[in-house]
Coordinates of C-alpha atoms in Angstrom, one line a residue:
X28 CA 0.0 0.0 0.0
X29 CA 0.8 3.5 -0.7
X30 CA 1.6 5.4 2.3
X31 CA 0.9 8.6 0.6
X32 CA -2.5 7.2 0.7
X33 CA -2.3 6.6 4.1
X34 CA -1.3 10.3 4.8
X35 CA -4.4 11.0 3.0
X36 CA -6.8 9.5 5.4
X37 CA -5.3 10.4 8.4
X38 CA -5.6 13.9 7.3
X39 CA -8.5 13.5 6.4
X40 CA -9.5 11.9 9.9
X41 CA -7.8 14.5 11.8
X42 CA -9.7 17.4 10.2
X43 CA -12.9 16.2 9.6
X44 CA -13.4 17.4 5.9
X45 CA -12.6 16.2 2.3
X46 CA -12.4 19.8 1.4
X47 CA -10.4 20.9 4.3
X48 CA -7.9 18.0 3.5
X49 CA -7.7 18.8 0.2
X50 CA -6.7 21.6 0.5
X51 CA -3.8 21.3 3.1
X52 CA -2.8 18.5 0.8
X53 CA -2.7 20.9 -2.0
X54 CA -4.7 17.7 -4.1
X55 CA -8.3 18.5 -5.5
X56 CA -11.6 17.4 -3.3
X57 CA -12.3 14.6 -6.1
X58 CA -8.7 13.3 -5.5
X59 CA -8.4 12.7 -2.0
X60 CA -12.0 11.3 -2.5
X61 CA -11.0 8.5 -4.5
X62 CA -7.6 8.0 -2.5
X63 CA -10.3 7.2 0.3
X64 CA -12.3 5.2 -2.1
X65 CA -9.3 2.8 -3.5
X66 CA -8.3 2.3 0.3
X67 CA -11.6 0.9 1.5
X68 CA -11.5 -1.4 -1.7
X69 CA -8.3 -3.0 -0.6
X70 CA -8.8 -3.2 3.1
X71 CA -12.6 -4.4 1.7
X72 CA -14.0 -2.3 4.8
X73 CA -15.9 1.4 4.8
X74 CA -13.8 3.8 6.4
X75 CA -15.4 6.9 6.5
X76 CA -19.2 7.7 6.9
X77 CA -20.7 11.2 6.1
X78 CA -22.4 13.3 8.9
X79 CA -23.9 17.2 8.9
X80 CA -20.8 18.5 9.3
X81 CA -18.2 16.6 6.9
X82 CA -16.3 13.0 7.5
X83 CA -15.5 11.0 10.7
X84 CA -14.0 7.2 10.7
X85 CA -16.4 4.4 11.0
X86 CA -15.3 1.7 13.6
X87 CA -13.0 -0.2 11.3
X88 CA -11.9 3.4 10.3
X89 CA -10.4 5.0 13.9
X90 CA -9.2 1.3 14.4
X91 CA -7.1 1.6 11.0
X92 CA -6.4 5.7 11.9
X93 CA -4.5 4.7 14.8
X94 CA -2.1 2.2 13.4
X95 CA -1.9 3.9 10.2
X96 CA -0.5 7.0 12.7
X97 CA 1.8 5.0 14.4
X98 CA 3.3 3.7 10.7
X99 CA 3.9 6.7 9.3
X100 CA 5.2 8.2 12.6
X101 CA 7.7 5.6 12.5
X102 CA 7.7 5.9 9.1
X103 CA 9.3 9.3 9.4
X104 CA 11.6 8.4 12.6
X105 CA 13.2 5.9 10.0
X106 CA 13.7 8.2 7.5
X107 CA 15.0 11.0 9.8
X108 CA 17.2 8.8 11.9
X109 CA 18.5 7.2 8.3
X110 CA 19.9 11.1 7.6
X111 CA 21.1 11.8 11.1
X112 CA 23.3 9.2 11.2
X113 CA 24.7 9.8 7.8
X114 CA 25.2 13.4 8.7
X115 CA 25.9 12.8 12.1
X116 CA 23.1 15.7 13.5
X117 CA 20.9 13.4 16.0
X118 CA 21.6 15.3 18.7
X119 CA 20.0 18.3 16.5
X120 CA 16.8 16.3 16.2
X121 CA 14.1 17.9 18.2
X122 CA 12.9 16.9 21.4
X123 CA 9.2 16.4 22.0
X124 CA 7.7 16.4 25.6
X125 CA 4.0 15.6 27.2
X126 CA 3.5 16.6 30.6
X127 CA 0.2 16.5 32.9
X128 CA -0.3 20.5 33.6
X129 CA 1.0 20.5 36.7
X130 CA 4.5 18.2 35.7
X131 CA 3.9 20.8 32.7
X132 CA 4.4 24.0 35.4
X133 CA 7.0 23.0 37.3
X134 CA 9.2 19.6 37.4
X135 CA 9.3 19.3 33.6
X136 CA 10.7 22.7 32.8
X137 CA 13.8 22.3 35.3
X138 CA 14.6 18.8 33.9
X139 CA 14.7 20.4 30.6
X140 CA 16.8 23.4 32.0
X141 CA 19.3 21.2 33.6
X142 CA 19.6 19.2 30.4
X143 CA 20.2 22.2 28.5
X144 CA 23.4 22.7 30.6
X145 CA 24.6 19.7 29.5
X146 CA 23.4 19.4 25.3
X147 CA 23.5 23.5 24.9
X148 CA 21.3 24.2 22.0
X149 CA 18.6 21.9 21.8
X150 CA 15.1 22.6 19.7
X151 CA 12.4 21.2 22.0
X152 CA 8.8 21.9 22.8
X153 CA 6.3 20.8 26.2
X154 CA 2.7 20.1 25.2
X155 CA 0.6 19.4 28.1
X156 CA -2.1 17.5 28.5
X157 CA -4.2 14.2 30.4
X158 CA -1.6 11.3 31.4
X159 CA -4.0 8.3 29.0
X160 CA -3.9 10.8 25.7
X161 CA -0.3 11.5 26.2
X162 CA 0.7 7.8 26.4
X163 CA -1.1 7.1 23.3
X164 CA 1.0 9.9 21.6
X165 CA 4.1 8.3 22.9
X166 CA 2.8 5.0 21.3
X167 CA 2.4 6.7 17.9
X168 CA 5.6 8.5 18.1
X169 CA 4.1 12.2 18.3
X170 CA 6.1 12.5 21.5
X171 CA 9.3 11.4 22.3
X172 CA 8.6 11.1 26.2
X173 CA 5.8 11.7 28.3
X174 CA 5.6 12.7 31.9
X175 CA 2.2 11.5 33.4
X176 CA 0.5 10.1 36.6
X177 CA -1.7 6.7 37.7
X178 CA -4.3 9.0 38.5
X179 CA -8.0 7.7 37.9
X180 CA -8.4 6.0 35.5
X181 CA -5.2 4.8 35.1
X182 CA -2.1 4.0 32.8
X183 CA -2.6 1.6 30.2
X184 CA 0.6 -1.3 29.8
X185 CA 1.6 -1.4 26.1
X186 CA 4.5 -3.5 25.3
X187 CA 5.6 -0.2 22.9
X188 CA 6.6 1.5 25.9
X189 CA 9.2 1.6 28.9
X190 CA 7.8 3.4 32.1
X191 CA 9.6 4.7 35.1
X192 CA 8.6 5.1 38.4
X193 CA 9.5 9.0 39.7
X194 CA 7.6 8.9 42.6
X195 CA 4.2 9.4 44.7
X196 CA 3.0 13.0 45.0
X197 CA 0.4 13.6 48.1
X198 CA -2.0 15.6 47.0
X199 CA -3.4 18.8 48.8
X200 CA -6.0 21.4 49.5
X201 CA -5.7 25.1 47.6
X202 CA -7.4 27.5 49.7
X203 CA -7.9 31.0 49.5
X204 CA -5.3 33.0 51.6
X205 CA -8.5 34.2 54.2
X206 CA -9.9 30.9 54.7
X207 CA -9.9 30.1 57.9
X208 CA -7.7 26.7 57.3
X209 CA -4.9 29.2 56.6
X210 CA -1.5 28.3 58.2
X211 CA -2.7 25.5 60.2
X212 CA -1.7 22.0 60.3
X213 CA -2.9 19.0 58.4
X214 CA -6.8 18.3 58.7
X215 CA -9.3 15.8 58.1
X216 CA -11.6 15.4 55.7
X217 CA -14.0 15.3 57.9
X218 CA -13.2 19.1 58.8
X219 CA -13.7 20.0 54.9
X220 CA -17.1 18.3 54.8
X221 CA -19.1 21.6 54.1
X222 CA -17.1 23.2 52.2
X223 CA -17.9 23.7 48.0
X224 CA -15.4 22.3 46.0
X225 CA -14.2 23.1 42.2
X226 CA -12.4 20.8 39.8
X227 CA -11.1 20.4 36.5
X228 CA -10.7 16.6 35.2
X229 CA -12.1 13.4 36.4
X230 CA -9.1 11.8 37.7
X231 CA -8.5 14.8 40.2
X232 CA -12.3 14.3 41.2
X233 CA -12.2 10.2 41.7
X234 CA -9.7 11.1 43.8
X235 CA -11.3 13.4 45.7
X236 CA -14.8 11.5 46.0
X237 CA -12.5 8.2 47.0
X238 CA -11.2 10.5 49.7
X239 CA -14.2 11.6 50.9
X240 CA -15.7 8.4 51.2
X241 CA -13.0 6.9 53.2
X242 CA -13.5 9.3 56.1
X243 CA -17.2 8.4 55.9
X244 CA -18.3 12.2 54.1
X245 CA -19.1 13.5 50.7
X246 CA -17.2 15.7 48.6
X247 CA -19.8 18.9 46.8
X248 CA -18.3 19.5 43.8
X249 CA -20.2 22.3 42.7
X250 CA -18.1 24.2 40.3
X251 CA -16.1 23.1 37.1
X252 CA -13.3 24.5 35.6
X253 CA -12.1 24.3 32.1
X254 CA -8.5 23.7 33.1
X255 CA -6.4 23.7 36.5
X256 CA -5.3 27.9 36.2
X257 CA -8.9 27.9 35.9
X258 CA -9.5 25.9 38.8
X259 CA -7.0 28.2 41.1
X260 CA -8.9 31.2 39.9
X261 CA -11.7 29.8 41.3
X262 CA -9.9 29.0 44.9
X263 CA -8.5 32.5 44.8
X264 CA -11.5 34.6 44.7
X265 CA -13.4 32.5 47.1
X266 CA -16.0 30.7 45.3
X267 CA -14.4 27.0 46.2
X268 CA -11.6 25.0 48.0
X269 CA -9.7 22.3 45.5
X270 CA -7.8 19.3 45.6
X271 CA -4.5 19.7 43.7
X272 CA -1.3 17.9 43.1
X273 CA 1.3 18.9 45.9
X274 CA 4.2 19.2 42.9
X275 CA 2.1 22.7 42.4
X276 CA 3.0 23.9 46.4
X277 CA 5.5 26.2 45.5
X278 CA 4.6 27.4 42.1
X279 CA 1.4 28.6 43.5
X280 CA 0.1 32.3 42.9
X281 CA 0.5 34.6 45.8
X282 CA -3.6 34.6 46.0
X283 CA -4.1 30.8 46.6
X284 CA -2.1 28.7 49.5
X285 CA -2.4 25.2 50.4
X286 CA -3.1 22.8 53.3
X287 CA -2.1 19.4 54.1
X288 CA -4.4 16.2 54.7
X289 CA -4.2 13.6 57.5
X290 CA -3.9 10.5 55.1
X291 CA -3.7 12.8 51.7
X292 CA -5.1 10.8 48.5
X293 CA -1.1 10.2 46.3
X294 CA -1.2 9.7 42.8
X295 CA 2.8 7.8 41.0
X296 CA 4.4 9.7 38.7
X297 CA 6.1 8.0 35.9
X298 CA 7.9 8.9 32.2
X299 CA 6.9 7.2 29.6
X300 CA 9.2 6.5 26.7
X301 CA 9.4 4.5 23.2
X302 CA 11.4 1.2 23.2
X303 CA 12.3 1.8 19.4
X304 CA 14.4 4.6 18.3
X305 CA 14.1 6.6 21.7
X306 CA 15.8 10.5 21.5
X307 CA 19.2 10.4 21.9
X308 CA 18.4 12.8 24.8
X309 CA 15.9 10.8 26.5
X310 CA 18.5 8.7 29.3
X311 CA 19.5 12.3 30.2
X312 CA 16.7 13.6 30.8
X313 CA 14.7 11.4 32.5
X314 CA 17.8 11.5 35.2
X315 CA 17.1 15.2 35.4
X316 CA 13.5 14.4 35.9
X317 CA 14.1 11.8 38.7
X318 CA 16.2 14.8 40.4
X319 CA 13.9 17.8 39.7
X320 CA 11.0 15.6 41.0
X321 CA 12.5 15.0 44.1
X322 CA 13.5 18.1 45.3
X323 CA 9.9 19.1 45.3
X324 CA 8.9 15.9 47.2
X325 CA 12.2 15.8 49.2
X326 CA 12.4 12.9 51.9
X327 CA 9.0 10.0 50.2
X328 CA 9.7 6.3 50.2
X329 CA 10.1 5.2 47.0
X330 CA 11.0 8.6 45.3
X331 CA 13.5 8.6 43.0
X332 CA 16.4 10.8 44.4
X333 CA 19.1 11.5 42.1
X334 CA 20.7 10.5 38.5
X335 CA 20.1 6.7 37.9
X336 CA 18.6 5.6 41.2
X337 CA 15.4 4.0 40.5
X338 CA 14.3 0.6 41.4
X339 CA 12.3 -1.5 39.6
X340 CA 12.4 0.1 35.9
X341 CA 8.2 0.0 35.7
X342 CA 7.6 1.1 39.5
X343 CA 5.1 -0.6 41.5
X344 CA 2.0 -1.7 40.3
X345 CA -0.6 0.9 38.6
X346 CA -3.2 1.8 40.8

């Protein structure tokens, strides 16, 4: 098969619209058309149904749009790692990074700063997002290493990937700097049972509700935010309370401060890496990112605390 072809309806997948493929393509509407059409005659499945607003993948479709992204991802890592060895420029290959947003804000970019130390210039870029998307993007080679958590629902095991364990991160409570909680001790959840609470994602609020339901209360989540600098903006001008990761402690804005929990729901933290054709970059930096993660959870069992100390190379069980 014709990859081009391939390239085609992945496009095509990805924005939704013959037109709107075509024309990024730079190939007429009638062309990519029957590039679709002469692919479902040899896989002798339909790959693309019509709806009111353009194209999306039938079943067998998204099934075939994932591998077909993985192949011509590594596709293209052949072909680039093919010229960087001939021209000896794969340390000038760029470096691709997933982070959940609150590795994203903090842990990531000093891991990257101290590898920059060591490489000087390096073309990289961080893209943020939810720990299960970012694994698949590893899968399909879109990112060379992702930085992501066992939060609800989980990390899925895919024999295309290498995980390390970094550590468990306790989780905590942002409060508004007048709420009464401020510059106290740890407290119960118990003691938070009245309170209104916002969130931004489900994993943060399974975690939250599990909580809850272990000290024998309920958690009100009331308010929802469309992402977690949302979610502090909410905390800060007094509308909620909020569970969030404890990595964020002290990155917080001046507006919002934090309190501990008696027996704090923890979420692992864990990189997530290719086995094939990993970055040449990727055994330093996951070293800096065992060492910039633990100085932000200084003194845990089981953290990860400096350049090549970690013990079993998948980390305990997912959760």
């Amino acid at each position: 098969m014709d990859l081009t072809v391939w390239r085609t309806f992945v496009t095509v997948c990805r924005l939704g619209s013959l037109s709107a493929a075509a024309a990024e393509l730079h190939h007429t509407q009638s062309a990519v058309s029957r590039q679709i059409a002469g692919l479902e005659r040899q896989l002798g499945v339909p790959l693309m149904e019509r709806h009111a607003r353009g194209v999306r993948p039938t079943a067998a479709g998204e099934v075939f749009r994932h591998h077909a992204l993985a192949t011509l991802n590594e596709a293209d890592r052949a072909v680039r790692a093919a010229r960087e060895a001939g021209d000896g420029a794969a340390f000038n290959r760029p470096l691709t990074v997933g982070a959940t947003p609150s590795l994203a804000a903090g842990v990531v970019p000093e891991a990257i700063r101290a590898l920059l130390k060591e490489t000087g210039s390096l073309r990289w870029s961080l893209l943020p997002g939810l720990s299960a998307p970012l694994h698949d993007r590893v899968v399909t080679g879109e990112l060379d290493i992702a930085v992501v958590t066992d939060a609800p629902p989980g990390l899925p095991h895919d024999p295309r990937t290498e995980r390390r364990f970094l550590g468990v991160d306790d989780m905590v409570v942002a409060l508004p700097v007048d709420h009464p909680r401020t510059g106290g001790g740890p407290v119960r959840m118990r003691a938070l049972a009245d309170e209104t609470w916002a969130e931004d994602n489900d994993g943060s609020a399974a975690l939250l509700h599990q909580h809850a339901a272990r000290a024998g209360v309920s958690a009100r989540i009331e308010l929802t935010a469309a992402d977690l600098p949302g979610k502090l903006a909410l905390v800060a001008t007094g509308h909620a309370i909020a569970l969030i990761p404890g990595v964020l402690t002290r990155g917080l804005r001046t507006d919002v401060t934090t309190v501990s929990l008696v027996d704090p729901p923890t979420r692992g933290v864990y990189t997530v890496v290719p086995r094939r054709d990993p970055h040449p970059c990727t055994a330093a930096l996951l070293d800096h990112l065992a060492t910039a993660f633990a100085s932000v959870r200084p003194g845990r069992d089981g953290v990860t605390s400096g350049p090549g100390v970690a013990a079993d190379r998948y980390g305990p069980k997912v959760r």
